Short mmCIF file of C-alpha atoms in Angstrom, two decimals:
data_model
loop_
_atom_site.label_atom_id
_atom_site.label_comp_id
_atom_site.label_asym_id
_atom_site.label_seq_id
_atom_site.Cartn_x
_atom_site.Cartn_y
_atom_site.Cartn_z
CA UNK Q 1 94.18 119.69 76.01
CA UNK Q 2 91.32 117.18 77.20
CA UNK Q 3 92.29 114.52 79.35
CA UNK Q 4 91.66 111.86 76.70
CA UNK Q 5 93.83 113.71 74.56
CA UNK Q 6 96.70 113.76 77.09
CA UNK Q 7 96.21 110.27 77.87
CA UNK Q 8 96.99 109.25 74.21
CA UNK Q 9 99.98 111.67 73.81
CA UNK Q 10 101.70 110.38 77.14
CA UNK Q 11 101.20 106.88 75.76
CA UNK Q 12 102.85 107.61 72.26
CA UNK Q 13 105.74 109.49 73.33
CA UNK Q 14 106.63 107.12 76.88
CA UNK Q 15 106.10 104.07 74.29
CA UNK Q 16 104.04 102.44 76.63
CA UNK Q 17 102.15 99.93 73.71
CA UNK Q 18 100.34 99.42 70.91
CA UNK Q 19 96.29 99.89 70.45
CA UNK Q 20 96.73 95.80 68.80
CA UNK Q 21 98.27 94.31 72.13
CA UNK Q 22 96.47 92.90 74.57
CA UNK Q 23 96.17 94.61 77.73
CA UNK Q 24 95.45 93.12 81.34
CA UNK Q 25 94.07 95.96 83.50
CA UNK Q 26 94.33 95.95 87.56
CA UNK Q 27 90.93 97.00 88.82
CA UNK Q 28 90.59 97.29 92.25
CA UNK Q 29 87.34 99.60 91.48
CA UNK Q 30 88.62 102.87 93.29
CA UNK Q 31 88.29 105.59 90.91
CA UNK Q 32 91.95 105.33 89.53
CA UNK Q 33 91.29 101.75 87.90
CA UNK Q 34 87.99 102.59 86.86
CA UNK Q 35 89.31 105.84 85.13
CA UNK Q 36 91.96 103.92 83.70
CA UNK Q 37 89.90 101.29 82.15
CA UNK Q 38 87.29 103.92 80.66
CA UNK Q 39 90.10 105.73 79.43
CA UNK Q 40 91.79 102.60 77.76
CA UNK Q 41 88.27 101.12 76.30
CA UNK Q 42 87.35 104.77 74.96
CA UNK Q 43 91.11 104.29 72.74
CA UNK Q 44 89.21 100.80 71.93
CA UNK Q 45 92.33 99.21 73.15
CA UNK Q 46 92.27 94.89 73.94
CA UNK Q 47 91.43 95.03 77.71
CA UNK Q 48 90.58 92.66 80.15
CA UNK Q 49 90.10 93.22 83.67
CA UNK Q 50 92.33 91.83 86.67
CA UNK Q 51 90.84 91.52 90.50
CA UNK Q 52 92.62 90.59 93.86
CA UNK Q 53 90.23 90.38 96.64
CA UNK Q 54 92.75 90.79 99.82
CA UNK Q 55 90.26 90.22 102.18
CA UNK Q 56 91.35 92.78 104.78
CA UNK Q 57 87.99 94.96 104.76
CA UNK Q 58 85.47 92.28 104.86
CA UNK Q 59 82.00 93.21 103.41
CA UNK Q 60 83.63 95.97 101.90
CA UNK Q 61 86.32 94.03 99.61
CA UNK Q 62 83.32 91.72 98.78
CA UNK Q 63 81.38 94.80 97.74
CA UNK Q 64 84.40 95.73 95.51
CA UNK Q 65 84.39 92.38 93.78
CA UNK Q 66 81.14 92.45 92.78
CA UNK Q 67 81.58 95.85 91.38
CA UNK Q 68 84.04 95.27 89.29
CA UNK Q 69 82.79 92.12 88.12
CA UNK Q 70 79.76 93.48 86.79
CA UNK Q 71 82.12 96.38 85.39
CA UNK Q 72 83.87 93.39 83.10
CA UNK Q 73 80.26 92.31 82.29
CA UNK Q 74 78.60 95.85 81.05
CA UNK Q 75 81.68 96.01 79.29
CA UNK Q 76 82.06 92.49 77.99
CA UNK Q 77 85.35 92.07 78.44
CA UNK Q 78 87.36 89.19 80.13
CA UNK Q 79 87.51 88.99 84.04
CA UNK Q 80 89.90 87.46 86.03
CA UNK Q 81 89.85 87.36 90.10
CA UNK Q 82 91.73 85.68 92.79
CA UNK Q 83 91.41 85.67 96.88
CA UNK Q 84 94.42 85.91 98.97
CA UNK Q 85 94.64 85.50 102.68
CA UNK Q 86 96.89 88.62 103.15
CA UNK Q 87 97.53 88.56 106.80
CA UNK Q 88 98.80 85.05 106.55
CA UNK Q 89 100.81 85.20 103.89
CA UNK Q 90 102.51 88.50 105.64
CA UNK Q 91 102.92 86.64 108.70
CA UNK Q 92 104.54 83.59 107.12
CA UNK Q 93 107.11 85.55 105.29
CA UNK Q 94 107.83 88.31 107.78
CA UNK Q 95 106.15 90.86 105.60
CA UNK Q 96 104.14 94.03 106.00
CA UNK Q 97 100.23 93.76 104.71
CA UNK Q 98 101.38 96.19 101.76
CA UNK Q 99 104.20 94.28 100.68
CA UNK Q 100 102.63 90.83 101.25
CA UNK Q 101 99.69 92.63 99.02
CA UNK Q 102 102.11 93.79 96.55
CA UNK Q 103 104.23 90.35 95.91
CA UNK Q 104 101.44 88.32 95.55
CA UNK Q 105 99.13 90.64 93.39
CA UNK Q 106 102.02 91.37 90.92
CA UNK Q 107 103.23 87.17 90.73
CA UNK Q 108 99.31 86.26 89.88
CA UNK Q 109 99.28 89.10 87.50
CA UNK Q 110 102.22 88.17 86.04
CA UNK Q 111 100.80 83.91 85.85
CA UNK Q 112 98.03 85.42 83.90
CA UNK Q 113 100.02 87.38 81.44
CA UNK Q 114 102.13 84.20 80.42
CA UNK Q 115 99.04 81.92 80.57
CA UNK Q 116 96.22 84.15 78.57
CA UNK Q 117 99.11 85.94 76.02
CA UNK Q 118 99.02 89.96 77.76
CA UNK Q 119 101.41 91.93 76.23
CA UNK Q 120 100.81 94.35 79.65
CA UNK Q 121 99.58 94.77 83.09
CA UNK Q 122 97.99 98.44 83.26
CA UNK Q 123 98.02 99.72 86.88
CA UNK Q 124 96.12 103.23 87.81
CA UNK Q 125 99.27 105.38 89.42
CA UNK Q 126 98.81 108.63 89.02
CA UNK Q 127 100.73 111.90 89.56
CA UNK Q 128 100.14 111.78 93.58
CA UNK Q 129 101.42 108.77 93.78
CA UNK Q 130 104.95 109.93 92.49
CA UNK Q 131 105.11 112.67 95.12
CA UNK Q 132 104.31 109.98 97.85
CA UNK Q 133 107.01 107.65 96.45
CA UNK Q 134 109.32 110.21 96.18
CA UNK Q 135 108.86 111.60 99.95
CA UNK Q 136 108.63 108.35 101.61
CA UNK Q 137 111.75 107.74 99.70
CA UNK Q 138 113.79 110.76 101.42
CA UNK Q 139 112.01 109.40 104.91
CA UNK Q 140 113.71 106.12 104.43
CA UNK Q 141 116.98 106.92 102.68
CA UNK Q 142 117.67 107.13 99.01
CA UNK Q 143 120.01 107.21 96.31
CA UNK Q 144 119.22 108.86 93.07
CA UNK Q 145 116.86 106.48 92.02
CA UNK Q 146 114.98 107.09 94.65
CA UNK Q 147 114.05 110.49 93.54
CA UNK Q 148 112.42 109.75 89.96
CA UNK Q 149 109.57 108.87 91.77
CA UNK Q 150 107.10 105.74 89.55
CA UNK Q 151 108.33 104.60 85.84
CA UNK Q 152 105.83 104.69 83.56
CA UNK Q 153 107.36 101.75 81.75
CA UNK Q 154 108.86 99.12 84.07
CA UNK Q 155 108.95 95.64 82.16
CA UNK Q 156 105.91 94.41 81.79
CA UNK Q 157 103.77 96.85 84.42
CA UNK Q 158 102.44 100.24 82.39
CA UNK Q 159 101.16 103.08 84.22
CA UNK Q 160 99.23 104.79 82.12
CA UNK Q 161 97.55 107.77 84.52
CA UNK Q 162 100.91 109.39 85.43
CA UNK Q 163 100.82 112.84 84.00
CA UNK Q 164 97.30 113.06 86.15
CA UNK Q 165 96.95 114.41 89.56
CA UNK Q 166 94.02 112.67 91.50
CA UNK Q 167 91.99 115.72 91.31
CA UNK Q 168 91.78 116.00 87.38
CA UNK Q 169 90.75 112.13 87.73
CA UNK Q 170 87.91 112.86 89.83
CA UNK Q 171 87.05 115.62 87.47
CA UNK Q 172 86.98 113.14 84.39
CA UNK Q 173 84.74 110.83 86.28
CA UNK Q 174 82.57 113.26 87.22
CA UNK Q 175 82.58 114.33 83.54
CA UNK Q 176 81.98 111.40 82.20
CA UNK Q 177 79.46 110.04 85.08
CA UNK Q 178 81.22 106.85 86.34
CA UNK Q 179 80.74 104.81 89.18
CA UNK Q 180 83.90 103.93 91.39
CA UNK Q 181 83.69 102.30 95.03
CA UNK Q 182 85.30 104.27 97.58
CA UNK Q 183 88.34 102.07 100.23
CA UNK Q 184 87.42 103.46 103.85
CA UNK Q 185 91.25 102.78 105.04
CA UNK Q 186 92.14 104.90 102.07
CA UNK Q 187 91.44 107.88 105.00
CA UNK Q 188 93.19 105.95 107.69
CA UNK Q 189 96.92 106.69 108.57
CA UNK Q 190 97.95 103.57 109.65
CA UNK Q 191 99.65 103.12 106.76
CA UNK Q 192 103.36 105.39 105.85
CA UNK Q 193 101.96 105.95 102.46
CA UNK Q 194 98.41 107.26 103.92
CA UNK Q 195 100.71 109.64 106.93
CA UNK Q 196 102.15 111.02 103.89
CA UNK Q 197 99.06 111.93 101.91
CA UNK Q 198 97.04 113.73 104.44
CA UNK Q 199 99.53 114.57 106.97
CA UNK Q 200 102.35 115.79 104.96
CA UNK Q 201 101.41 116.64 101.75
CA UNK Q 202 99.00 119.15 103.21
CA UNK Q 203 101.37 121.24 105.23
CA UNK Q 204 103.49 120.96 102.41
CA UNK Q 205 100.41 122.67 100.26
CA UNK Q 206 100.32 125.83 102.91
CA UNK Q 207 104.03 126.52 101.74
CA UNK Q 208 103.36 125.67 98.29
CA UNK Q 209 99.88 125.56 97.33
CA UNK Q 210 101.34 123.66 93.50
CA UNK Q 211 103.45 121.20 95.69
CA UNK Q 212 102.64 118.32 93.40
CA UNK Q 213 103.17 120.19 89.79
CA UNK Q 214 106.23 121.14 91.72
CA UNK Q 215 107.69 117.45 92.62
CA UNK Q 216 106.55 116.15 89.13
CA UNK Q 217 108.67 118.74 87.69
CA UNK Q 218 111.49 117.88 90.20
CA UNK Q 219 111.22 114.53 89.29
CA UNK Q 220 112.09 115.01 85.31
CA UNK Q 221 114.96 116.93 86.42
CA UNK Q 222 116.11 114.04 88.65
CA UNK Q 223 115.41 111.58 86.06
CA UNK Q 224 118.06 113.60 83.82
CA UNK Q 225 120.49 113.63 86.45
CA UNK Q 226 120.06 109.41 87.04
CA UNK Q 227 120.69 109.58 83.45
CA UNK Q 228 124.16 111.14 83.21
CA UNK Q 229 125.00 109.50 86.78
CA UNK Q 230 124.37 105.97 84.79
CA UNK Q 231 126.40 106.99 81.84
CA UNK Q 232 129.03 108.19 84.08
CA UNK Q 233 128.59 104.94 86.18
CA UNK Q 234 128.80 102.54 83.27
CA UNK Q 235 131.15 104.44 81.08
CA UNK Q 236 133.88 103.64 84.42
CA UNK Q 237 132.68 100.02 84.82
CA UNK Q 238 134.79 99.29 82.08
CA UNK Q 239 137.62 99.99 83.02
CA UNK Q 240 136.78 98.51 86.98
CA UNK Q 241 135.29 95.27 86.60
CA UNK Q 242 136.87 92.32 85.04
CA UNK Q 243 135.12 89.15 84.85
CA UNK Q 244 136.96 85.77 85.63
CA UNK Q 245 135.11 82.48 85.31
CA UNK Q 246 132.43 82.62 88.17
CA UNK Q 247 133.82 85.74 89.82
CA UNK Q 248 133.27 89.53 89.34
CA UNK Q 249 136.75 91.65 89.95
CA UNK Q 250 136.90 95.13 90.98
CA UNK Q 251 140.10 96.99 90.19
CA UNK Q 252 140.98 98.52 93.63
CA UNK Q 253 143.79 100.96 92.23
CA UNK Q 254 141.06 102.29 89.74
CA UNK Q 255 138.15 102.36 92.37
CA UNK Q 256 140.62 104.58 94.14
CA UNK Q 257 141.08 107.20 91.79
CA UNK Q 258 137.73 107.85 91.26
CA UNK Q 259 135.92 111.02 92.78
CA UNK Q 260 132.92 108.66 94.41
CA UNK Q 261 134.37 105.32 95.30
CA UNK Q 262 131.33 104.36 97.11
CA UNK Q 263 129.03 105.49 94.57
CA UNK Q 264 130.81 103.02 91.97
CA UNK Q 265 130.75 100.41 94.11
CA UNK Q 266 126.82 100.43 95.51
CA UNK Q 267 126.20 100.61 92.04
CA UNK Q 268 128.09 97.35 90.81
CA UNK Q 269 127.09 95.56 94.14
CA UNK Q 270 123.58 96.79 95.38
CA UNK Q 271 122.12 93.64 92.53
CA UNK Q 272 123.82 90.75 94.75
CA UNK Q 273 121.87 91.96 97.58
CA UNK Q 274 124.98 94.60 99.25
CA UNK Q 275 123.23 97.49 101.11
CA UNK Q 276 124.23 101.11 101.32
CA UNK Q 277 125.83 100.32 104.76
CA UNK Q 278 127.72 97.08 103.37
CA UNK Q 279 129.20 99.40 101.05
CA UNK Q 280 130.62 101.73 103.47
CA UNK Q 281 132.73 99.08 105.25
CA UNK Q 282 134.09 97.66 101.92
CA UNK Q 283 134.60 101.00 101.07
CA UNK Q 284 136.35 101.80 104.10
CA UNK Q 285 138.63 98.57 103.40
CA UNK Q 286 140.33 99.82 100.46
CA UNK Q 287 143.35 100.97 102.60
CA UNK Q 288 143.35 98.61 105.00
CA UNK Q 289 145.22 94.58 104.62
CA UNK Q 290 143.49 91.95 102.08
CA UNK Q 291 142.04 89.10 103.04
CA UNK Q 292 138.65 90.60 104.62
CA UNK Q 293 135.24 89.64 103.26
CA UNK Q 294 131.74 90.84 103.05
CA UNK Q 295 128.44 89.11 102.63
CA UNK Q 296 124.96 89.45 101.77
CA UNK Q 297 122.41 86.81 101.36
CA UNK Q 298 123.49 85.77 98.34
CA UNK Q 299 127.50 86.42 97.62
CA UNK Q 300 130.90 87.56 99.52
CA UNK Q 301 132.83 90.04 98.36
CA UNK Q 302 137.07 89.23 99.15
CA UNK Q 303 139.27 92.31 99.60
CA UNK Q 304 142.54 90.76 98.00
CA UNK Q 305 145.44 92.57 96.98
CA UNK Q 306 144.68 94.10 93.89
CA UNK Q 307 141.03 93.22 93.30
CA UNK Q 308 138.11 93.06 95.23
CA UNK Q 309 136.17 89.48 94.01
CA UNK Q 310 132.50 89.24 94.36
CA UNK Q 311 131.39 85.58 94.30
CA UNK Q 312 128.44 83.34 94.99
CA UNK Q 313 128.12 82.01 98.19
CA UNK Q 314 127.99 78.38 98.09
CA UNK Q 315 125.33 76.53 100.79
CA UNK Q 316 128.66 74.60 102.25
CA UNK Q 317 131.79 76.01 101.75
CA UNK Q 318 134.05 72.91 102.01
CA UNK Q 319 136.89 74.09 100.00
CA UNK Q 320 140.35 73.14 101.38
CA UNK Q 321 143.62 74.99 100.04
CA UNK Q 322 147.00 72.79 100.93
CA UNK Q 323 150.01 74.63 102.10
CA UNK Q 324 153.42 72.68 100.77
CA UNK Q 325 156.39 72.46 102.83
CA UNK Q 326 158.38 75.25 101.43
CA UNK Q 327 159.01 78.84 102.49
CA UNK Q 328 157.25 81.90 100.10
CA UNK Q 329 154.33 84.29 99.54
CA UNK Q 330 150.75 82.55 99.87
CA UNK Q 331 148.25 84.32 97.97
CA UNK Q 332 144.81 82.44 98.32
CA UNK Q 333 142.63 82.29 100.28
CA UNK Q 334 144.44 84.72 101.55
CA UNK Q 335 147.85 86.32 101.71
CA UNK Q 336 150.32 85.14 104.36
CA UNK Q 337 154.06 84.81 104.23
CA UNK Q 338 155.35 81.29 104.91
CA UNK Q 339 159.28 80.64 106.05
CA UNK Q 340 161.39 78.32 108.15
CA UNK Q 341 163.32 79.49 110.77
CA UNK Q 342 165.98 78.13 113.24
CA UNK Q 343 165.10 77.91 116.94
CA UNK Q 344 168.03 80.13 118.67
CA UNK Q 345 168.55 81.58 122.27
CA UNK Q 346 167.43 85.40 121.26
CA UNK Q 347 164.08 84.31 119.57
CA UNK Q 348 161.04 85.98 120.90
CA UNK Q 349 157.48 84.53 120.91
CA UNK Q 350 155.25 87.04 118.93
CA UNK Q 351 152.74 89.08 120.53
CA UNK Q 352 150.62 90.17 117.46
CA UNK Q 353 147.97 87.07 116.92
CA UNK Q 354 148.65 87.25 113.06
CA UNK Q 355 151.68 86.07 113.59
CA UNK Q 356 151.83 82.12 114.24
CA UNK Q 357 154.77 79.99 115.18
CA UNK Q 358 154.74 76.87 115.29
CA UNK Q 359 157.24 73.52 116.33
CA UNK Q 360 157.19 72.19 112.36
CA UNK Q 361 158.48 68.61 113.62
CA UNK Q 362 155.01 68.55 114.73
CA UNK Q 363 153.22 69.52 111.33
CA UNK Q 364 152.20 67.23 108.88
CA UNK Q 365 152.96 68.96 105.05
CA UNK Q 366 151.02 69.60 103.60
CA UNK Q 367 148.61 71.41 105.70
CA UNK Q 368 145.42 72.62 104.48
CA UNK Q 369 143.48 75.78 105.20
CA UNK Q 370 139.52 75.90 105.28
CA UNK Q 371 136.70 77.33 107.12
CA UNK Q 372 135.23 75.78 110.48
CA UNK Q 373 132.82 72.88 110.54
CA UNK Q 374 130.44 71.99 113.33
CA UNK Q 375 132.15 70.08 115.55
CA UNK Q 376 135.23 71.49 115.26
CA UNK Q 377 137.76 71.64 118.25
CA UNK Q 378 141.19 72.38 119.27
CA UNK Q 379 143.03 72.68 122.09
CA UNK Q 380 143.84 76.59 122.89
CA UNK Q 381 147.62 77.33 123.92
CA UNK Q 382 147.65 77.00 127.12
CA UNK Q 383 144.63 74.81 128.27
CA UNK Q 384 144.90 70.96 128.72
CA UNK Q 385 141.53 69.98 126.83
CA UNK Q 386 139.77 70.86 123.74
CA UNK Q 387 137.45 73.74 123.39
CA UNK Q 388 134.69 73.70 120.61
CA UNK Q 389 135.30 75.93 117.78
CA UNK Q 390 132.06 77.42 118.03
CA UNK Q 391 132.45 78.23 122.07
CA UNK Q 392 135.63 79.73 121.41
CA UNK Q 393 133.66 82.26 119.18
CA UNK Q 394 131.04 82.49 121.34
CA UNK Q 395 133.71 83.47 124.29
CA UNK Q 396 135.67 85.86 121.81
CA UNK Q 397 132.32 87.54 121.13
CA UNK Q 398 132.36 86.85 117.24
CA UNK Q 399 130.00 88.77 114.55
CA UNK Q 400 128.52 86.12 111.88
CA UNK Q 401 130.61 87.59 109.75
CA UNK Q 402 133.67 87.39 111.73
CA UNK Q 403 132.45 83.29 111.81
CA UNK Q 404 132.58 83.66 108.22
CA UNK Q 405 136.40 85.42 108.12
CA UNK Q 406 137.56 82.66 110.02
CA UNK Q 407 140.21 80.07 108.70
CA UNK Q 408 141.35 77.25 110.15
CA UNK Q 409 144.91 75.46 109.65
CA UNK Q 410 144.85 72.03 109.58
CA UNK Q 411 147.96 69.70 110.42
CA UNK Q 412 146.91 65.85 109.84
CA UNK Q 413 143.36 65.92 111.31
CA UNK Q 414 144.34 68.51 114.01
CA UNK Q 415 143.81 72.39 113.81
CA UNK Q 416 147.07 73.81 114.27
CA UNK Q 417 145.79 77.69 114.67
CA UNK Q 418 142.61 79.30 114.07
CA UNK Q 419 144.11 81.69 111.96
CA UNK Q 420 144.43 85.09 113.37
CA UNK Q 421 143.59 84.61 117.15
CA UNK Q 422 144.65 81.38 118.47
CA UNK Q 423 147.17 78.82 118.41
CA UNK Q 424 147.11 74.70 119.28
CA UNK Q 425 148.67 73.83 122.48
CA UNK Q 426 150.16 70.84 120.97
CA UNK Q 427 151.85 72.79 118.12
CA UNK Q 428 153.27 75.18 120.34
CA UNK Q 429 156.95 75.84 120.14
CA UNK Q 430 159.16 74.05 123.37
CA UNK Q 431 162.09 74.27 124.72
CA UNK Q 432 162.71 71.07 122.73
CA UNK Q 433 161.93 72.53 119.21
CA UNK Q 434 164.75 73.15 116.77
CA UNK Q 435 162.85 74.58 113.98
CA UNK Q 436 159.71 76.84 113.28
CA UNK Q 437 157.61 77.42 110.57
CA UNK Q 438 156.15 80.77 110.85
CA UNK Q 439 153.20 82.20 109.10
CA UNK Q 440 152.54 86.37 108.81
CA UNK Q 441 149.28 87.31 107.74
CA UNK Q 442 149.66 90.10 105.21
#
């Protein structure tokens, strides 16, 4: 089978479009874009021609601009092109230069499709390019999605060239005589990607001289097993999670049963920005008392008694929850037991900080629970001034998220007990007090 030939069989069977849609084509003018455009004009397809000029090689990505521009003009096709200052963008937003390259390639790319009416963005990956994504995958740490390597179909991005190692593309363009500018840090190893290619992959050849035939056939077999791992995935989902108003709810009895816990739960939580080590410790809370929570960026996940609720994280969480006078179970925000007790000769102070009791002539009902504000302050048992909430977790050695954990009970416009670890001084029971109103975190 010719390469042409191949070309047009991978794009009927992967769907990847129609010869009537328009199709935006990255060129950077290395041989894979160039191949890829000859390839896609020879199948007369609607192309025009996309170019980023990064500016990280001087002369030389000058040089590659007015390549490919005169490439869009022999051809006679549209050309778009766009300078970026890479190195300040990736120092502005804490990025790498091939990840600062990346985002703002793909969002111009994507401003042009909407703007000029592109059904597609055609980028030049190629069959190398899977085996690097899949091993720098493994070097990092991945899941099963990390091992079926570059989609050929992902939105609005095609990638044409994948059933092509980069050798039968140099072949073609010998074949066919074209012209292709060479990128000089292509043979540097600064770069992970670049280590990989002709530092691993090499050695890798002396074992198995078919190394990359090998991982492309390793990657089909992966992508099968993704598929019956999502099936198996969503078909339990079902039954799991539970959707109530703004707030996702994941059935910890079922979670439990399941072979994979963990596996369930990355899956439903890895989209609101949970990571595979987040997962472990929610994981690991299953058996242990409600009332913890998790965060990432964007939401907080609650372990409560029966569910686990994922919700949005709001900018300010002012949220109070009152506390009547009255003895019983409180279930939210989270679960404590609430009673009134008579002050006799044989009571004993608690030792176990989740326990508070307090003199309840001294509360005002009904008290309110809510997280710490700046500013806050209270007066620890004990000590005869106030203490700023936030130095009393700075002494106590508090996480963020242990900041975050933290409720406060508020009697009037005092805070009786920062729940969990410390009571007010001026709550505190005396030899005076007749009744207490204790509260047992559950």
């Amino acid at each position: 089978m010719t390469v042409f030939r191949k070309l047009v069989r991978f794009v009927e069977e992967e769907n990847l479009f129609y010869r009537d849609e328009k199709i935006l084509v990255a060129v950077s003018g290395g041989i894979d874009s160039v191949v890829l455009l000859h390839m896609l004009l020879k199948m007369e397809v609607n192309c025009a021609i996309a170019h980023c000029n990064f500016h990280l090689r001087g002369d030389e990505s000058d040089g590659d601009f007015e390549f490919v521009k005169n490439l869009a003009n022999s051809n006679n096709i549209p050309f778009y092109s766009k300078d970026f200052d890479t190195k300040a963008y990736a120092d502005n937003n804490k990025l790498s230069i091939e990840m600062a390259a990346r985002e703002l390639r793909y969002e111009w790319f994507n401003q042009i499709l909407e703007l000029e009416n592109y059904q597609y963005i055609a980028v030049g990956h190629h069959a190398d390019d899977v085996a690097e994504t899949v091993l720098i995958n493994l070097v990092r740490g991945t899941g099963i999605h990390g091992l079926t390597g570059i989609k050929p179909k992902l939105g609005k991005i095609i990638r044409p060239l994948l059933p092509f190692t980069r050798k039968e593309l140099e072949e073609f363009a010998e074949s066919e005589g074209l012209n292709y500018r060479e990128d000089s840090t292509n043979r540097e190893t600064d770069f992970v990607r670049n280590k990989i290619r002709h530092q691993v992959i090499p050695v890798l050849e002396q074992i198995n001289p078919a190394i990359r035939k090998t991982m492309s056939e390793n990657v089909q077999r992966f992508k099968e097993v993704e598929q019956i791992y999502n099936d198996v995935i969503e078909e339990n989902r079902l039954h799991l999670v539970f959707q109530r108003e703004n707030q996702l709810l994941i059935s910890i009895a079922r979670l439990q049963e399941l072979p994979s816990p963990s596996s369930h739960l990355f899956e439903i939580l890895s989209p609101y920005g949970f990571h595979h080590r987040d997962v472990r410790m929610i994981a690991k809370s299953l058996g242990s008392i409600s009332g913890k929570r998790f965060f990432s960026s964007t939401h907080q996940v609650l372990r409560d008694r029966k569910y686990l609720i994922l919700s949005e994280l709001e900018e300010n969480d002012s949220s109070e929850y009152l506390l009547e006078e009255k003895s019983g179970l409180i279930e939210f925000p989270m679960e404590m037991e609430a009673s009134f007790i008579d002050r006799t000769p044989s009571f004993k102070f608690p030792s176990n900080p989740e326990i508070a009791c307090l003199d309840a002539s001294k509360l005002k009902f009904p008290l309110k629970l809510r997280k710490w504000q700046q500013g806050d302050s209270f007066r620890p048992i004990g000590m005869k001034g106030n203490k700023k909430i936030s130095d009393f977790f700075i002494d106590q050695k508090f996480s963020l998220q242990d900041k975050e954990n933290t409720w406060l009970l508020i009697s009037g416009d005092r805070i009786a007990w920062v729940v969990g670890h410390r009571l007010d001084d001026r709550f505190k029971i005396t030899a005076t007090t007749t009744k207490i109103f204790k509260l047992e975190m559950k």
